[in-house]
Amino acid sequence: MAEIIQGRTGAWEAVIGLEIHAQIISRAKLFSGAATTFGAEPNTQVSTVDAAFPGMLPVINRHCVEQAVKTGLGLNAEINLVSVFDRKNYFYADLPPGYQISQYSRPIVGKGKLVLDMPDGSSREIGITRLHLEQDAGKSLHDQHPTLTYVDLNRAGVALMEIVSEPDLRSAEEAGAYIRKLRSILRYLGTCDGNMEEGSLRCDCNVSVRRPGGALGTRCEIKNVNSIRFVMQAIEHEARRQIELIEEGGTVEQETRLFDAAKGVTRPMRFKEQAHDYRYFPDPDLLPLTLDQDWVEALRRALPELPDAKKARFIADYKLSPYDAGVLVGEQASADYFETVAKGRDPKLAANWVMVELYGVLNRLSLGIERSPVSAEALGGLVDLILDGTISGRLAKDVFAAMVETGKGAAAIVEERGLKQVTDSGAIEGVIDSVLAAQADKVAEYRAGKEKLFGFFIGQVMKATQGKANPALLNDLLRKKLAG
Amino acid sequence: MGALTDLTIAEARDGLAAKQFSAREMTEAYIAAMAAARPLNAFLVETPERALVMAAASDARIARGAALPMEGMPLAIKDLFCTEGVLTTAGSRILERFMPPYESTVTAKLWQAGAVMLGKVNMDEFAMGSSTVTCAHGPVESPWRRPGDNRPLVPGGSSGGSAAAVAARAAIAATGTDTGGSIRQPASFCGIVGLKPTYGRCSRWGIVAFASSLDQAGPMTRSVRDAAIMLKAMAGHDPKDSTSAPQPVPDFEAALTGDIRGLRIGIPREYRLDGMPGEIEALWQRGIEWIKDAGAKPVEISLKLTKYALPAYYIIAPAEASSNLARYDGVRFGLRVPGQSLDEMYENTRAAGFGAEVRRRILIGTYVLSAGYYDAYYLKAQRLRTLIARDFAAAFERCDALLTPTAPSAAFAIGEKQDDPIAMYLNDVFTVPVNLAGLPGLSVPAGLSRDGLPLGLQVIGRAFDEATVLRVGGIIERAAAFTAKPAFPAGGG
């Protein structure tokens, strides 16, 4: 499990914890009624509360609390019936009140766990330390004017969940798998869209290195990494940097670093950027947040089936491999797609068609499954034609390609192009006879023991029937004729 | 009937109802009085046109028999309340041009109750002070003078402009805010009634914040009945303020039965300070006799932690203020003094925008919240606050209200105590514990000092029991029969 990094002086392992900032799906902000639509004109979604005008007061958005609790339940975490909002004080131009309202000592969600699905089909449990609610800051735009900074407050006050993992991750791959899994759960719950490009999921990585199983090293925090690929690169680089530093006799300083995506390296933040004393204290404008146990239980009952449960069900009900089940449940849409195709059909065949043929096409066209050119019902129709022997699996691929191209159903394409499989044994026998007659010397060789010529005869017959001969029937009849 | 501006709200209400005068006439009288009172520097902004429009609306409602509870009452509004389209500075240079695009909940409720806005009144900068000397717009003078002594006196603070305006008959009543005594101490200094309601009774929405867990708006009036009438109009749950209480608002005026027979009135032993002037002690004794005469029973009680209230307050209030005032950074509104960098702009803006007392409290507040000091100061102060509240709760198991002096002295001259912040902070020694416990407190004028200056007594009640506080206050008011008038306007006492 733990990935060993070979240094000059021996083996090392990385110890990684992640802090994910996930933007809550909500029409209004955490403490104001202003809208949250992404990409709006600058400063068009700002209330006097967000801009911290004198005398303005925050009022908690109930929906955001519900989203945080749902997420906590989805992470199998303790829900704290009493939590407290604190002020995190620092000055910055895009932080209007001079403080961020966050939860410091009493978060809304406590310890939980998340199961990683590793590529080899194994799984591993990662601890969740906590989840708390906080406000986002606005955005400083430094590139709009040669000497001035512009400030866009649309994002100021938008609700975030900060989800903190235990330092249980041991490699960049695991970190990537963790984020993918967390994002999958958030999307199933509908609590965060997980869109890293738009900044609705952002990641801070805490990385340290140690001798395998040894005492923990000093950690560095890499702030605000905005894609899974960059998270993995940043961790990879940071772990190697620390190992090299220690092996050269240096020591790791606890510090905050930034990932330079262009160079693929991490570099320290300027000293000033990290020398904050945030002077946390309970926000006197807000009462402690108290939740009703019954309300929490009602939310628990209303949770959708989540990836882990779905995966287990796919393995049990559809007899899929853990790997296939894991891939299919990664997104709710693919799981639903698969189930539509599999319903009343051969699940393994359905899984194969979804994961190999469909995913191949979607990858090639860079489309999400929601925008698949072939609907789940249409793919089901194709699988039906394979299962009832109308077309062979080989022909089905051509039919599928035509479906992608034309948007027509499988049956219509088979009909149109006359691709219907020949299952009339008389007709197949006729073709076999003429092939064998034309290849008399090959027949003799075969009968003399060169049995691998069998495939050659199959190919000849298929060629003559434009691939429409039922493969099983052909196999059968050919064997009899050659034996005969 | 004397001058219109001598009437209380209750009297004016009757006069309007009986059509003895119109709201317009009364407002005009106050506009003239407001102009005449300019030497006091109480009003920062006068809004006579707006007042006349509002008075006309009042007259129209009176004419069709639809008079509202505060119909036609010309009010002075403390400059801490945001008033839509009317300059709101909180007494600070940093907000010198701030024009709020919104109206505070409390003032909006007063206008909905028919009241008339005369203007905005001066105050200690960001409500930090007990003298109304620490304002960007110059000090307010009390309308009172020591007889035979022409030195100007402070009106108390921070709601000093409110108290001066009401005492000088330049407003029939005023809004105040009270974080550590800022309604009650100036009421005591100026010989008027000031009520700090229970924390959460009035919405804080739209009031420039000083210390959010302590700030509370309240009425400043010339009679206890007026305070009852005005509180009813100001109070009520506001969904825009999470700390406002979802409590019903009773008819406070109906609580003024004049009957306190059988009530147990606590006399806290610890409020008898060493070195307290004898006249304060004597006044308190008279108060005890008055309530006894009215059939209530004085009960000696102990509030053991009283001496810790001021230190706890001067940690908690500055801590909250240091954070609340961070928004005055020159970025979005108010004063901006440019600099070569963002940090320099902050420094220049805040250095130019904040006065010495505000800067002092921001520094104290920042310090007590800093890493390494938080536990020793802020956390300890919060624990004390909890214990002080428990002290009061225990006392209220043995009594129904408490009676104390409002302040340890009468008004002092402008300039006195100015270079001694601790002496200044001691003004609030009797009022601060009430804010820490979130309880209602009322100051009622009860007599004159040897120097001929007003002194107030304070009635403290259970949370959300302003009714009892007002009822006891009414007894003090009647027994004290305080009729002295300030030297200003000329012709006063």
PDB file of C-alpha atoms in Angstrom, chain A residues 94-337:
ATOM      1  CA  ASP A  94     -11.107  41.118  -1.210  1.00  0.00           C
ATOM      2  CA  LEU A  95     -12.185  40.318   2.365  1.00  0.00           C
ATOM      3  CA  PRO A  96     -14.655  43.154   3.072  1.00  0.00           C
ATOM      4  CA  PRO A  97     -15.265  42.744   6.822  1.00  0.00           C
ATOM      5  CA  GLY A  98     -11.594  42.127   7.609  1.00  0.00           C
ATOM      6  CA  TYR A  99     -12.535  38.675   8.855  1.00  0.00           C
ATOM      7  CA  GLN A 100     -13.786  35.422   7.433  1.00  0.00           C
ATOM      8  CA  ILE A 101     -16.632  33.705   9.245  1.00  0.00           C
ATOM      9  CA  SER A 102     -15.528  30.114   9.714  1.00  0.00           C
ATOM     10  CA  GLN A 103     -15.743  27.354  12.295  1.00  0.00           C
ATOM     11  CA  TYR A 104     -12.616  26.874  14.320  1.00  0.00           C
ATOM     12  CA  SER A 105     -12.924  24.894  17.524  1.00  0.00           C
ATOM     13  CA  ARG A 106     -16.444  23.508  17.099  1.00  0.00           C
ATOM     14  CA  PRO A 107     -17.116  22.411  13.492  1.00  0.00           C
ATOM     15  CA  ILE A 108     -20.505  21.192  12.305  1.00  0.00           C
ATOM     16  CA  VAL A 109     -19.120  17.779  11.311  1.00  0.00           C
ATOM     17  CA  GLY A 110     -16.554  15.708  13.222  1.00  0.00           C
ATOM     18  CA  LYS A 111     -14.697  12.503  12.472  1.00  0.00           C
ATOM     19  CA  GLY A 112     -15.679  10.427   9.458  1.00  0.00           C
ATOM     20  CA  LYS A 113     -14.155   8.179   6.834  1.00  0.00           C
ATOM     21  CA  LEU A 114     -13.822   7.711   3.148  1.00  0.00           C
ATOM     22  CA  VAL A 115     -12.979   4.478   1.280  1.00  0.00           C
ATOM     23  CA  LEU A 116     -10.418   4.690  -1.502  1.00  0.00           C
ATOM     24  CA  ASP A 117     -10.860   2.376  -4.465  1.00  0.00           C
ATOM     25  CA  MET A 118      -7.395   1.535  -5.745  1.00  0.00           C
ATOM     26  CA  PRO A 119      -6.780   0.530  -9.370  1.00  0.00           C
ATOM     27  CA  ASP A 120      -5.929  -3.044  -8.347  1.00  0.00           C
ATOM     28  CA  GLY A 121      -9.452  -3.397  -7.000  1.00  0.00           C
ATOM     29  CA  SER A 122      -8.375  -3.155  -3.367  1.00  0.00           C
ATOM     30  CA  SER A 123      -9.761  -0.501  -1.058  1.00  0.00           C
ATOM     31  CA  ARG A 124      -8.373   1.537   1.825  1.00  0.00           C
ATOM     32  CA  GLU A 125     -10.025   3.624   4.495  1.00  0.00           C
ATOM     33  CA  ILE A 126      -8.927   7.259   4.941  1.00  0.00           C
ATOM     34  CA  GLY A 127      -9.930   9.191   8.051  1.00  0.00           C
ATOM     35  CA  ILE A 128     -11.818  12.473   7.783  1.00  0.00           C
ATOM     36  CA  THR A 129     -10.828  14.794  10.631  1.00  0.00           C
ATOM     37  CA  ARG A 130     -13.641  17.306  10.278  1.00  0.00           C
ATOM     38  CA  LEU A 131     -15.832  19.318   7.965  1.00  0.00           C
ATOM     39  CA  HIS A 132     -16.669  22.924   8.704  1.00  0.00           C
ATOM     40  CA  LEU A 133     -18.658  25.716   7.102  1.00  0.00           C
ATOM     41  CA  GLU A 134     -17.008  28.952   6.077  1.00  0.00           C
ATOM     42  CA  GLN A 135     -17.329  31.889   3.708  1.00  0.00           C
ATOM     43  CA  ASP A 136     -15.294  32.364   0.577  1.00  0.00           C
ATOM     44  CA  ALA A 137     -13.459  35.647  -0.037  1.00  0.00           C
ATOM     45  CA  GLY A 138     -13.821  37.833  -3.113  1.00  0.00           C
ATOM     46  CA  LYS A 139     -11.368  37.863  -5.981  1.00  0.00           C
ATOM     47  CA  SER A 140      -8.514  40.301  -6.507  1.00  0.00           C
ATOM     48  CA  LEU A 141      -7.777  40.967 -10.169  1.00  0.00           C
ATOM     49  CA  HIS A 142      -4.202  42.169 -10.544  1.00  0.00           C
ATOM     50  CA  ASP A 143      -4.079  42.062 -14.349  1.00  0.00           C
ATOM     51  CA  GLN A 144      -6.729  44.625 -15.270  1.00  0.00           C
ATOM     52  CA  HIS A 145      -4.681  47.768 -14.751  1.00  0.00           C
ATOM     53  CA  PRO A 146      -0.965  48.564 -14.666  1.00  0.00           C
ATOM     54  CA  THR A 147      -0.922  49.912 -11.118  1.00  0.00           C
ATOM     55  CA  LEU A 148      -4.296  49.131  -9.549  1.00  0.00           C
ATOM     56  CA  THR A 149      -5.912  45.965  -8.287  1.00  0.00           C
ATOM     57  CA  TYR A 150      -9.556  45.409  -9.085  1.00  0.00           C
ATOM     58  CA  VAL A 151     -11.786  43.561  -6.647  1.00  0.00           C
ATOM     59  CA  ASP A 152     -14.746  41.369  -7.612  1.00  0.00           C
ATOM     60  CA  LEU A 153     -16.923  40.532  -4.613  1.00  0.00           C
ATOM     61  CA  ASN A 154     -19.280  38.109  -6.399  1.00  0.00           C
ATOM     62  CA  ARG A 155     -17.599  35.200  -4.633  1.00  0.00           C
ATOM     63  CA  ALA A 156     -17.354  36.991  -1.269  1.00  0.00           C
ATOM     64  CA  GLY A 157     -19.567  35.181   1.191  1.00  0.00           C
ATOM     65  CA  VAL A 158     -20.225  32.106  -0.951  1.00  0.00           C
ATOM     66  CA  ALA A 159     -20.597  28.993   1.221  1.00  0.00           C
ATOM     67  CA  LEU A 160     -17.701  26.563   1.407  1.00  0.00           C
ATOM     68  CA  MET A 161     -17.201  23.288   3.197  1.00  0.00           C
ATOM     69  CA  GLU A 162     -13.637  22.723   4.304  1.00  0.00           C
ATOM     70  CA  ILE A 163     -13.113  18.981   4.473  1.00  0.00           C
ATOM     71  CA  VAL A 164      -9.933  17.941   6.256  1.00  0.00           C
ATOM     72  CA  SER A 165      -8.466  14.446   5.960  1.00  0.00           C
ATOM     73  CA  GLU A 166      -6.280  12.669   8.455  1.00  0.00           C
ATOM     74  CA  PRO A 167      -2.646  12.315   7.312  1.00  0.00           C
ATOM     75  CA  ASP A 168      -3.535   8.827   6.081  1.00  0.00           C
ATOM     76  CA  LEU A 169      -2.559   9.173   2.439  1.00  0.00           C
ATOM     77  CA  ARG A 170       0.786   7.748   1.385  1.00  0.00           C
ATOM     78  CA  SER A 171       1.243   8.622  -2.276  1.00  0.00           C
ATOM     79  CA  ALA A 172       0.259  11.061  -4.974  1.00  0.00           C
ATOM     80  CA  GLU A 173      -1.900   8.323  -6.499  1.00  0.00           C
ATOM     81  CA  GLU A 174      -3.784   7.888  -3.244  1.00  0.00           C
ATOM     82  CA  ALA A 175      -4.258  11.633  -2.999  1.00  0.00           C
ATOM     83  CA  GLY A 176      -5.689  11.646  -6.516  1.00  0.00           C
ATOM     84  CA  ALA A 177      -7.958   8.716  -5.696  1.00  0.00           C
ATOM     85  CA  TYR A 178      -9.087  10.498  -2.515  1.00  0.00           C
ATOM     86  CA  ILE A 179     -10.112  13.636  -4.353  1.00  0.00           C
ATOM     87  CA  ARG A 180     -11.885  11.641  -7.067  1.00  0.00           C
ATOM     88  CA  LYS A 181     -13.774   9.655  -4.481  1.00  0.00           C
ATOM     89  CA  LEU A 182     -14.687  12.696  -2.422  1.00  0.00           C
ATOM     90  CA  ARG A 183     -15.840  14.506  -5.549  1.00  0.00           C
ATOM     91  CA  SER A 184     -17.915  11.498  -6.523  1.00  0.00           C
ATOM     92  CA  ILE A 185     -19.646  11.476  -3.118  1.00  0.00           C
ATOM     93  CA  LEU A 186     -20.257  15.246  -3.230  1.00  0.00           C
ATOM     94  CA  ARG A 187     -21.796  14.934  -6.673  1.00  0.00           C
ATOM     95  CA  TYR A 188     -24.009  12.005  -5.645  1.00  0.00           C
ATOM     96  CA  LEU A 189     -25.207  14.118  -2.711  1.00  0.00           C
ATOM     97  CA  GLY A 190     -25.690  17.192  -4.868  1.00  0.00           C
ATOM     98  CA  THR A 191     -23.807  19.268  -2.316  1.00  0.00           C
ATOM     99  CA  CYS A 192     -20.913  20.408  -4.546  1.00  0.00           C
ATOM    100  CA  ASP A 193     -20.499  20.232  -8.295  1.00  0.00           C
ATOM    101  CA  GLY A 194     -16.815  19.359  -7.879  1.00  0.00           C
ATOM    102  CA  ASN A 195     -15.780  21.534 -10.763  1.00  0.00           C
ATOM    103  CA  MET A 196     -12.096  22.258 -10.157  1.00  0.00           C
ATOM    104  CA  GLU A 197     -11.697  24.497 -13.226  1.00  0.00           C
ATOM    105  CA  GLU A 198     -14.352  26.882 -11.898  1.00  0.00           C
ATOM    106  CA  GLY A 199     -12.793  26.713  -8.463  1.00  0.00           C
ATOM    107  CA  SER A 200     -15.694  24.972  -6.765  1.00  0.00           C
ATOM    108  CA  LEU A 201     -13.238  22.368  -5.474  1.00  0.00           C
ATOM    109  CA  ARG A 202      -9.823  23.544  -4.301  1.00  0.00           C
ATOM    110  CA  CYS A 203      -7.139  21.643  -2.473  1.00  0.00           C
ATOM    111  CA  ASP A 204      -4.428  22.401   0.095  1.00  0.00           C
ATOM    112  CA  CYS A 205      -1.933  19.547   0.533  1.00  0.00           C
ATOM    113  CA  ASN A 206       0.023  18.850   3.701  1.00  0.00           C
ATOM    114  CA  VAL A 207       3.093  16.788   2.871  1.00  0.00           C
ATOM    115  CA  SER A 208       5.879  15.374   5.003  1.00  0.00           C
ATOM    116  CA  VAL A 209       8.282  12.466   4.529  1.00  0.00           C
ATOM    117  CA  ARG A 210       9.642   9.830   6.872  1.00  0.00           C
ATOM    118  CA  ARG A 211      11.431   6.511   6.898  1.00  0.00           C
ATOM    119  CA  PRO A 212       8.783   3.834   6.288  1.00  0.00           C
ATOM    120  CA  GLY A 213       6.839   3.434   9.506  1.00  0.00           C
ATOM    121  CA  GLY A 214       9.141   5.904  11.301  1.00  0.00           C
ATOM    122  CA  ALA A 215       8.378   9.107  13.198  1.00  0.00           C
ATOM    123  CA  LEU A 216       6.525  11.843  11.345  1.00  0.00           C
ATOM    124  CA  GLY A 217       8.570  14.524   9.641  1.00  0.00           C
ATOM    125  CA  THR A 218       7.932  18.266   9.486  1.00  0.00           C
ATOM    126  CA  ARG A 219       5.155  19.099   7.071  1.00  0.00           C
ATOM    127  CA  CYS A 220       4.780  21.747   4.441  1.00  0.00           C
ATOM    128  CA  GLU A 221       1.451  22.985   3.207  1.00  0.00           C
ATOM    129  CA  ILE A 222       0.922  23.543  -0.506  1.00  0.00           C
ATOM    130  CA  LYS A 223      -1.918  26.010  -0.912  1.00  0.00           C
ATOM    131  CA  ASN A 224      -4.700  26.235  -3.438  1.00  0.00           C
ATOM    132  CA  VAL A 225      -3.908  23.569  -6.020  1.00  0.00           C
ATOM    133  CA  ASN A 226      -6.683  23.496  -8.565  1.00  0.00           C
ATOM    134  CA  SER A 227      -6.635  20.185 -10.426  1.00  0.00           C
ATOM    135  CA  ILE A 228      -6.146  16.560  -9.492  1.00  0.00           C
ATOM    136  CA  ARG A 229      -3.203  16.312 -11.862  1.00  0.00           C
ATOM    137  CA  PHE A 230      -1.529  19.304 -10.217  1.00  0.00           C
ATOM    138  CA  VAL A 231      -2.212  17.913  -6.744  1.00  0.00           C
ATOM    139  CA  MET A 232      -0.432  14.717  -7.719  1.00  0.00           C
ATOM    140  CA  GLN A 233       2.467  16.578  -9.346  1.00  0.00           C
ATOM    141  CA  ALA A 234       2.778  18.945  -6.395  1.00  0.00           C
ATOM    142  CA  ILE A 235       2.892  16.090  -3.872  1.00  0.00           C
ATOM    143  CA  GLU A 236       5.337  14.144  -5.998  1.00  0.00           C
ATOM    144  CA  HIS A 237       7.643  17.118  -6.280  1.00  0.00           C
ATOM    145  CA  GLU A 238       7.294  18.188  -2.680  1.00  0.00           C
ATOM    146  CA  ALA A 239       8.076  14.720  -1.298  1.00  0.00           C
ATOM    147  CA  ARG A 240      11.188  14.471  -3.486  1.00  0.00           C
ATOM    148  CA  ARG A 241      12.257  17.983  -2.530  1.00  0.00           C
ATOM    149  CA  GLN A 242      12.005  17.176   1.166  1.00  0.00           C
ATOM    150  CA  ILE A 243      13.878  13.872   0.772  1.00  0.00           C
ATOM    151  CA  GLU A 244      16.688  15.544  -1.156  1.00  0.00           C
ATOM    152  CA  LEU A 245      16.862  18.319   1.397  1.00  0.00           C
ATOM    153  CA  ILE A 246      17.138  15.887   4.321  1.00  0.00           C
ATOM    154  CA  GLU A 247      19.581  13.646   2.522  1.00  0.00           C
ATOM    155  CA  GLU A 248      21.797  16.640   1.880  1.00  0.00           C
ATOM    156  CA  GLY A 249      21.849  17.291   5.605  1.00  0.00           C
ATOM    157  CA  GLY A 250      19.201  20.008   5.666  1.00  0.00           C
ATOM    158  CA  THR A 251      15.982  20.171   7.659  1.00  0.00           C
ATOM    159  CA  VAL A 252      12.461  20.773   6.449  1.00  0.00           C
ATOM    160  CA  GLU A 253      11.001  24.045   7.718  1.00  0.00           C
ATOM    161  CA  GLN A 254       7.278  24.097   8.387  1.00  0.00           C
ATOM    162  CA  GLU A 255       6.015  26.543   5.800  1.00  0.00           C
ATOM    163  CA  THR A 256       3.336  27.322   3.291  1.00  0.00           C
ATOM    164  CA  ARG A 257       4.239  26.780  -0.347  1.00  0.00           C
ATOM    165  CA  LEU A 258       2.638  27.354  -3.707  1.00  0.00           C
ATOM    166  CA  PHE A 259       2.616  25.007  -6.677  1.00  0.00           C
ATOM    167  CA  ASP A 260       3.972  26.503  -9.871  1.00  0.00           C
ATOM    168  CA  ALA A 261       2.110  24.501 -12.489  1.00  0.00           C
ATOM    169  CA  ALA A 262       4.187  25.850 -15.372  1.00  0.00           C
ATOM    170  CA  LYS A 263       7.457  24.644 -13.823  1.00  0.00           C
ATOM    171  CA  GLY A 264       5.971  21.686 -11.958  1.00  0.00           C
ATOM    172  CA  VAL A 265       7.632  22.754  -8.686  1.00  0.00           C
ATOM    173  CA  THR A 266       6.562  24.074  -5.300  1.00  0.00           C
ATOM    174  CA  ARG A 267       8.056  27.280  -3.948  1.00  0.00           C
ATOM    175  CA  PRO A 268       7.685  29.033  -0.590  1.00  0.00           C
ATOM    176  CA  MET A 269       5.078  31.772  -0.196  1.00  0.00           C
ATOM    177  CA  ARG A 270       6.501  35.146   0.642  1.00  0.00           C
ATOM    178  CA  PHE A 271       6.995  35.420   4.402  1.00  0.00           C
ATOM    179  CA  LYS A 272       4.356  38.118   4.763  1.00  0.00           C
ATOM    180  CA  GLU A 273       1.697  35.960   3.179  1.00  0.00           C
ATOM    181  CA  GLN A 274       1.944  33.376   5.931  1.00  0.00           C
ATOM    182  CA  ALA A 275       2.791  35.415   8.994  1.00  0.00           C
ATOM    183  CA  HIS A 276      -0.835  35.695  10.079  1.00  0.00           C
ATOM    184  CA  ASP A 277      -2.171  35.612  13.591  1.00  0.00           C
ATOM    185  CA  TYR A 278      -5.826  35.145  12.788  1.00  0.00           C
ATOM    186  CA  ARG A 279      -7.106  36.082  16.259  1.00  0.00           C
ATOM    187  CA  TYR A 280      -9.982  33.601  16.064  1.00  0.00           C
ATOM    188  CA  PHE A 281     -12.884  34.281  18.407  1.00  0.00           C
ATOM    189  CA  PRO A 282     -16.581  33.332  18.363  1.00  0.00           C
ATOM    190  CA  ASP A 283     -18.568  35.607  16.049  1.00  0.00           C
ATOM    191  CA  PRO A 284     -20.831  37.619  18.377  1.00  0.00           C
ATOM    192  CA  ASP A 285     -23.251  38.301  15.520  1.00  0.00           C
ATOM    193  CA  LEU A 286     -24.224  34.633  15.322  1.00  0.00           C
ATOM    194  CA  LEU A 287     -25.639  32.330  17.946  1.00  0.00           C
ATOM    195  CA  PRO A 288     -24.212  28.807  18.202  1.00  0.00           C
ATOM    196  CA  LEU A 289     -25.718  26.667  15.447  1.00  0.00           C
ATOM    197  CA  THR A 290     -27.924  24.010  17.000  1.00  0.00           C
ATOM    198  CA  LEU A 291     -29.387  21.121  15.043  1.00  0.00           C
ATOM    199  CA  ASP A 292     -32.287  18.928  15.874  1.00  0.00           C
ATOM    200  CA  GLN A 293     -31.418  15.218  16.014  1.00  0.00           C
ATOM    201  CA  ASP A 294     -34.693  14.309  14.282  1.00  0.00           C
ATOM    202  CA  TRP A 295     -33.933  16.708  11.478  1.00  0.00           C
ATOM    203  CA  VAL A 296     -30.514  15.096  11.029  1.00  0.00           C
ATOM    204  CA  GLU A 297     -32.094  11.646  11.005  1.00  0.00           C
ATOM    205  CA  ALA A 298     -34.609  12.733   8.380  1.00  0.00           C
ATOM    206  CA  LEU A 299     -31.715  13.894   6.204  1.00  0.00           C
ATOM    207  CA  ARG A 300     -29.956  10.585   6.794  1.00  0.00           C
ATOM    208  CA  ARG A 301     -33.021   8.652   5.661  1.00  0.00           C
ATOM    209  CA  ALA A 302     -33.320  10.759   2.532  1.00  0.00           C
ATOM    210  CA  LEU A 303     -29.699  10.245   1.423  1.00  0.00           C
ATOM    211  CA  PRO A 304     -29.313   8.755  -2.051  1.00  0.00           C
ATOM    212  CA  GLU A 305     -27.493   5.438  -2.555  1.00  0.00           C
ATOM    213  CA  LEU A 306     -23.829   6.453  -2.403  1.00  0.00           C
ATOM    214  CA  PRO A 307     -20.907   5.054  -4.444  1.00  0.00           C
ATOM    215  CA  ASP A 308     -19.732   2.473  -1.895  1.00  0.00           C
ATOM    216  CA  ALA A 309     -23.191   0.982  -1.417  1.00  0.00           C
ATOM    217  CA  LYS A 310     -23.857   1.051  -5.115  1.00  0.00           C
ATOM    218  CA  LYS A 311     -20.557  -0.639  -5.855  1.00  0.00           C
ATOM    219  CA  ALA A 312     -21.322  -3.406  -3.371  1.00  0.00           C
ATOM    220  CA  ARG A 313     -24.749  -3.880  -4.926  1.00  0.00           C
ATOM    221  CA  PHE A 314     -23.298  -4.009  -8.448  1.00  0.00           C
ATOM    222  CA  ILE A 315     -20.860  -6.692  -7.342  1.00  0.00           C
ATOM    223  CA  ALA A 316     -23.566  -8.695  -5.588  1.00  0.00           C
ATOM    224  CA  ASP A 317     -26.447  -8.261  -8.012  1.00  0.00           C
ATOM    225  CA  TYR A 318     -24.674  -8.022 -11.335  1.00  0.00           C
ATOM    226  CA  LYS A 319     -21.643 -10.144 -10.471  1.00  0.00           C
ATOM    227  CA  LEU A 320     -19.319  -7.436 -11.705  1.00  0.00           C
ATOM    228  CA  SER A 321     -15.660  -7.364 -10.729  1.00  0.00           C
ATOM    229  CA  PRO A 322     -14.820  -4.844  -7.992  1.00  0.00           C
ATOM    230  CA  TYR A 323     -12.827  -2.873 -10.514  1.00  0.00           C
ATOM    231  CA  ASP A 324     -15.653  -2.671 -13.063  1.00  0.00           C
ATOM    232  CA  ALA A 325     -18.179  -1.850 -10.366  1.00  0.00           C
ATOM    233  CA  GLY A 326     -15.865   0.850  -9.011  1.00  0.00           C
ATOM    234  CA  VAL A 327     -15.477   2.452 -12.423  1.00  0.00           C
ATOM    235  CA  LEU A 328     -19.201   2.371 -13.161  1.00  0.00           C
ATOM    236  CA  VAL A 329     -20.275   3.941  -9.861  1.00  0.00           C
ATOM    237  CA  GLY A 330     -17.700   6.756 -10.110  1.00  0.00           C
ATOM    238  CA  GLU A 331     -20.371   9.021 -11.457  1.00  0.00           C
ATOM    239  CA  GLN A 332     -24.022   8.718 -10.736  1.00  0.00           C
ATOM    240  CA  ALA A 333     -24.801   9.235 -14.427  1.00  0.00           C
ATOM    241  CA  SER A 334     -22.646   6.298 -15.571  1.00  0.00           C
ATOM    242  CA  ALA A 335     -24.057   4.076 -12.852  1.00  0.00           C
ATOM    243  CA  ASP A 336     -27.581   4.971 -13.939  1.00  0.00           C
ATOM    244  CA  TYR A 337     -26.641   4.480 -17.589  1.00  0.00           C
TER     245      TYR A 337
END
